[in-house]
Short mmCIF file of C-alpha atoms in Angstrom, two decimals:
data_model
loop_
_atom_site.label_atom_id
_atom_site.label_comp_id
_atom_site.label_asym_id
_atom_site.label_seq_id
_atom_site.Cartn_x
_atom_site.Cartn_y
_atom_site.Cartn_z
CA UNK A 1348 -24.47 -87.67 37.72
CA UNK A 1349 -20.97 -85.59 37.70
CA UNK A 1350 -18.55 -86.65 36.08
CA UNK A 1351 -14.92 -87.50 37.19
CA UNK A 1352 -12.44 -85.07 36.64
CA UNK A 1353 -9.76 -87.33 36.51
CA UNK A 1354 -11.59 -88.99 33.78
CA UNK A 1355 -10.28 -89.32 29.63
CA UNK A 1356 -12.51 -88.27 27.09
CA UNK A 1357 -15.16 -91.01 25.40
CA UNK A 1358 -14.39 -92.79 22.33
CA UNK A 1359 -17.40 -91.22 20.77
CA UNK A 1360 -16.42 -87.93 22.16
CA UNK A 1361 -13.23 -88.57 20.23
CA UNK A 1362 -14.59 -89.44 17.12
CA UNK A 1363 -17.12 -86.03 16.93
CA UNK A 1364 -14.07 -83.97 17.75
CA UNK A 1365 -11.63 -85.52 14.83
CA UNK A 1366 -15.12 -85.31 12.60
CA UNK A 1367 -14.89 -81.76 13.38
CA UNK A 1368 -11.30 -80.72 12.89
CA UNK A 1369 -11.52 -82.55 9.59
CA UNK A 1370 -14.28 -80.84 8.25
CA UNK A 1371 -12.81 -77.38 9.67
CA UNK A 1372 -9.57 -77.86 7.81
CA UNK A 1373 -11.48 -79.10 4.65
CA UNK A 1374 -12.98 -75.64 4.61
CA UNK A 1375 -10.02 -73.78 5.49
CA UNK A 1376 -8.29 -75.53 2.94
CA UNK A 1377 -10.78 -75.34 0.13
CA UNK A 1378 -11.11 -71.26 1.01
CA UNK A 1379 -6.94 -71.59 0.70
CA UNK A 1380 -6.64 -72.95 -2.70
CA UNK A 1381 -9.45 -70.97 -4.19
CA UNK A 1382 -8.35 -67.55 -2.90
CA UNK A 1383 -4.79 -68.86 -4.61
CA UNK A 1384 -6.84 -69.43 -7.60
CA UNK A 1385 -8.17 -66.21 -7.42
CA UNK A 1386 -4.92 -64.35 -7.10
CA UNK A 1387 -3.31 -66.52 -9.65
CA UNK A 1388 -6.10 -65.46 -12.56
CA UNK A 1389 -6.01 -62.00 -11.66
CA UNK A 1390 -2.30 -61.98 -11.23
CA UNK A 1391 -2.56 -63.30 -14.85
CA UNK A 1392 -5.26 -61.11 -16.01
CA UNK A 1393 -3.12 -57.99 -14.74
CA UNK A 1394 -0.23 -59.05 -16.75
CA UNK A 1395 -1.85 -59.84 -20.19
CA UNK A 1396 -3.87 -56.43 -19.80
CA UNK A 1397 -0.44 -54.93 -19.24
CA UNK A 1398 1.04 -56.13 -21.94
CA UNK A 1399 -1.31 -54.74 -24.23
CA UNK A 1400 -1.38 -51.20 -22.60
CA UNK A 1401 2.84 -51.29 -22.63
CA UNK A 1402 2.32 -52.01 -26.30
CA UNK A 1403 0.04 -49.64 -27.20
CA UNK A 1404 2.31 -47.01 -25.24
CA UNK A 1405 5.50 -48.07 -27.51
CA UNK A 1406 3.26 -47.54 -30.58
CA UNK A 1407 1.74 -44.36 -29.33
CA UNK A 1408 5.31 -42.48 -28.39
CA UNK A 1409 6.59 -42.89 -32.05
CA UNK A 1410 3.50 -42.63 -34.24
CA UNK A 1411 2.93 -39.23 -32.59
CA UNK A 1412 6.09 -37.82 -33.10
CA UNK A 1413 5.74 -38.12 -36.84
CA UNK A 1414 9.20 -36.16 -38.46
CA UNK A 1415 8.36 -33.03 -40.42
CA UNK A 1416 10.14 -34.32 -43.19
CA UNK A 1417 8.19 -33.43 -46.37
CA UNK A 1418 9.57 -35.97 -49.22
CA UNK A 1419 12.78 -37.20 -49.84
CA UNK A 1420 14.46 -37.14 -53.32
CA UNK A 1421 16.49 -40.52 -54.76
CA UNK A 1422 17.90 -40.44 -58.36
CA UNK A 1423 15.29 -37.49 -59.27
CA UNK A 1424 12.63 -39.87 -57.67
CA UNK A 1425 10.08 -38.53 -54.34
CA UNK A 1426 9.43 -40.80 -52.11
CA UNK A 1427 7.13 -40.10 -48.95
CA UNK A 1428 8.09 -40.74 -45.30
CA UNK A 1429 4.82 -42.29 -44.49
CA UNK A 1430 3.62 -44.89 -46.23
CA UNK A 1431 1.05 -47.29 -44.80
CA UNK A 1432 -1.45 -50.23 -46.10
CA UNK A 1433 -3.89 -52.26 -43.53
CA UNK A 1434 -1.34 -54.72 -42.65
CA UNK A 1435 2.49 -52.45 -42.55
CA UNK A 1436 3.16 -49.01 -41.52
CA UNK A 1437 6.46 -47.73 -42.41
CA UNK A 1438 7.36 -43.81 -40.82
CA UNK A 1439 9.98 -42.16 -39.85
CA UNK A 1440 10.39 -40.73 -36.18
CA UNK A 1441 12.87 -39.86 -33.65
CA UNK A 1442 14.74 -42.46 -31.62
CA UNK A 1443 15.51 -41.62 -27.60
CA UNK A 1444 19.30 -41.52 -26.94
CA UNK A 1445 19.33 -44.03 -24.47
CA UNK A 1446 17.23 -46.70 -26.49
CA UNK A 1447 19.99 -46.18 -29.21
CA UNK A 1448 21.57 -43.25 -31.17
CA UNK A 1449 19.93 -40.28 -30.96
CA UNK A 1450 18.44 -39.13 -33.98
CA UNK A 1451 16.07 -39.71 -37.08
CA UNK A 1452 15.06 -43.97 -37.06
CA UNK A 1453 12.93 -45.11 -39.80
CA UNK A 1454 10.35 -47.46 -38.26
CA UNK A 1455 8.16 -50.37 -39.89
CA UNK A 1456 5.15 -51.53 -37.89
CA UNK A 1457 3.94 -54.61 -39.25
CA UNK A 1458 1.19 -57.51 -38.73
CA UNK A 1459 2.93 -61.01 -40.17
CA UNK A 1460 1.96 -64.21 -39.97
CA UNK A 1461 3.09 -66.63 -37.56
CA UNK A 1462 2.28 -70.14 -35.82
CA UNK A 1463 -1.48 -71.80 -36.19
CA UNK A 1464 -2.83 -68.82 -39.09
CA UNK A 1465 -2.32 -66.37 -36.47
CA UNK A 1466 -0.39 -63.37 -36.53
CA UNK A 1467 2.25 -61.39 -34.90
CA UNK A 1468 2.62 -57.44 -33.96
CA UNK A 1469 6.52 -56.36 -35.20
CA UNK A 1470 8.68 -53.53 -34.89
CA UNK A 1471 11.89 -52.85 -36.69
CA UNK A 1472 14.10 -50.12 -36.93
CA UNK A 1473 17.25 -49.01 -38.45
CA UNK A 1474 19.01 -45.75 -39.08
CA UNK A 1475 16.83 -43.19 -41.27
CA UNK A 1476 19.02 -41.98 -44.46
CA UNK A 1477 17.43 -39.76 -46.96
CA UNK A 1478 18.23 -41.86 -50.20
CA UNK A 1479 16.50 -45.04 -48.51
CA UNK A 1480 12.80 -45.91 -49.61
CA UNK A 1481 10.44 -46.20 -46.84
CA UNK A 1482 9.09 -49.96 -46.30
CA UNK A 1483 12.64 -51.33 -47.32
CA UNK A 1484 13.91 -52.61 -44.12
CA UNK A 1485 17.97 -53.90 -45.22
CA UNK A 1486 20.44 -53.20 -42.32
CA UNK A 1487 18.31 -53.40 -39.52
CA UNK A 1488 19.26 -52.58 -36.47
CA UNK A 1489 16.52 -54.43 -34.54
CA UNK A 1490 13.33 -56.06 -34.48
CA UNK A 1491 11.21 -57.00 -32.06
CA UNK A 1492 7.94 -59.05 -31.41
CA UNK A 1493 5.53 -56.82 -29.78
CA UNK A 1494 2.11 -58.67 -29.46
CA UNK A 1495 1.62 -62.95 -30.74
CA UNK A 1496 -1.15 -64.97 -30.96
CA UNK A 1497 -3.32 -62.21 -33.13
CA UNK A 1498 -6.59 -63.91 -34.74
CA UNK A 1499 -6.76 -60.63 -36.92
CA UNK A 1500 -5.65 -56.82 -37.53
CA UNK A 1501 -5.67 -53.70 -39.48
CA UNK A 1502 -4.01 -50.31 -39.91
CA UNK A 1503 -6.50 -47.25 -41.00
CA UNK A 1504 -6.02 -44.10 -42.18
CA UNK A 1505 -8.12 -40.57 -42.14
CA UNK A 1506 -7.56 -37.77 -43.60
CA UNK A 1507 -7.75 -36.10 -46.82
CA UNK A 1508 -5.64 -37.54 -49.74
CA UNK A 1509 -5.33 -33.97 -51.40
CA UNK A 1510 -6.12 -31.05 -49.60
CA UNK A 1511 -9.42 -30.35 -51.82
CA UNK A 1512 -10.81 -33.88 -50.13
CA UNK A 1513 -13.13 -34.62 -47.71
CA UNK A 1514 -10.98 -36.78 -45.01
CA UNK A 1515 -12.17 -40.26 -44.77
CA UNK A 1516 -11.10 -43.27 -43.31
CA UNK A 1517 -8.76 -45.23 -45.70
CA UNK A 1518 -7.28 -48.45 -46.40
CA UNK A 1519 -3.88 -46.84 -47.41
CA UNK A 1520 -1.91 -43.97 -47.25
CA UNK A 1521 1.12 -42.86 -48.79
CA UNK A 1522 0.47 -38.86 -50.02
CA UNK A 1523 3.87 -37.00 -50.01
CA UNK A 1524 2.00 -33.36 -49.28
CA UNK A 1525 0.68 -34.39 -45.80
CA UNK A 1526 0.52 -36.75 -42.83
CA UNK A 1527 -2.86 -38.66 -41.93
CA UNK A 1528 -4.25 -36.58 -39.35
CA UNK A 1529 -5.40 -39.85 -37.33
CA UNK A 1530 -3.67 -43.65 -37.48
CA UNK A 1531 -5.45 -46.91 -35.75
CA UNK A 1532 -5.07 -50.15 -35.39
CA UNK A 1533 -7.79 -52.83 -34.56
CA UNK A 1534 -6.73 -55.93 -33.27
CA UNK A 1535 -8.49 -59.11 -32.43
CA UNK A 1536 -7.60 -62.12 -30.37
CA UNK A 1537 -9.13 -65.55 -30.36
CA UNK A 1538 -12.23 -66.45 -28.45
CA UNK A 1539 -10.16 -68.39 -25.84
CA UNK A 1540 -7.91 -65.26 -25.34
CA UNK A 1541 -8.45 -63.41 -22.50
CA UNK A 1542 -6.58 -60.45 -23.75
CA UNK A 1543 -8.64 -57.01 -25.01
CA UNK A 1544 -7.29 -54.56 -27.04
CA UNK A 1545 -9.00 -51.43 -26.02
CA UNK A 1546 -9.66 -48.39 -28.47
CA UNK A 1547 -6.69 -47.27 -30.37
CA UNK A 1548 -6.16 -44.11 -32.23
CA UNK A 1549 -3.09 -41.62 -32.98
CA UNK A 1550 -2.96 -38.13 -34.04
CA UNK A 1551 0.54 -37.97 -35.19
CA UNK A 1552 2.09 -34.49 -34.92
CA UNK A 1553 5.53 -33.32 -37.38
CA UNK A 1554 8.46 -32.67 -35.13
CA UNK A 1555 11.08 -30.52 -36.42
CA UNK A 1556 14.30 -32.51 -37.99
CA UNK A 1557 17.42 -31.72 -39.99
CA UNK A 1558 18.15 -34.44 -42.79
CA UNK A 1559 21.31 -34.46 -44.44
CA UNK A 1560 20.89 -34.94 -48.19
#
């Protein structure tokens, strides 16, 4: 039997072809919204990940260019330029012209608490004068939030205290004679934060600097 070519198509033949179409866009649709889902987490994932490495960068550029300034005298008094416990690192380092004056900066790195026991990465800065302590941080002229939502984190220290010592890794550091030949920082983030904080160590090295008395 042939059938008329003038003829419409069947209601069943109707039916099989909307079935069909449906379930074709329900698929192309589904593949849609999870390759948006996919691109959206790793979108994500790419930016958290960069944070952390821009971070570590900042960090990097001024703990490694460590001034060569051996002690400073106040009222008869030495004080170092590097002083540094596990939670606060206070140096002093030079300052690129176009971020703000050129020159010496004294720097404070510091992990403080914040919102929900969990604790924030700062940086603050201000204009390195020879009669200032290091760790005091009046005048500032900025501060800035580098990393939140921290679960935990520590500054370490190695090298030798005197110069008779074995170095060893250490909890603080504030010797006058010498720099720590390596600085890190280990940081943690909570189990439901996708950021990593990969390996982390600085060998500072002692630029050359003039310091007004």
């Amino acid at each position: 039997m042939t059938r008329d070519p003038e003829a419409g198509f069947t209601l069943v033949e109707l039916l099989v072809a909307l079935t069909l179409v449906g379930l074709m866009s329900v698929a192309i649709f589904g593949g849609l919204r999870f390759g948006t889902r996919t691109w959206e987490a790793g979108t994500q994932r790419s930016e958290e990940l960069n944070e952390v490495v821009l971070v570590q960068d900042l960090m990097r550029r001024h703990l490694v260019q460590l001034a060569a300034v051996d002690q400073v005298r106040r009222r008869s008094e030495e004080h170092p330029i590097f002083v540094g416990d596990g939670q606060s690192v206070s140096f002093v380092a030079p300052l690129s012209a176009h971020v703000g004056l050129d020159g010496l900066y004294q720097f404070e790195l510091a992990l403080e608490d914040g919102e929900d026991r969990e604790q924030n990465l700062i940086i603050r800065w201000q204009l390195y004068r020879a009669d200032r302590v290091p760790g005091t941080t009046s005048e500032l002229d900025g501060e800035r939030v580098l990393l939140e939502g921290i679960s935990e984190g520590e500054f370490s220290y190695f090298g030798a205290s005197e110069r008779r010592d074995e170095p060893a890794w250490r909890e603080t550091w504030s010797e006058q004679a010498q720099l720590p030949a390596l600085i890190a920082l280990e940081v943690a983030f909570p189990e439901d934060d996708r950021r990593k904080w990969p390996f982390f160590r600085v060998a500072p090295q002692r630029v050359p600097a003039l310091v007004r008395p």
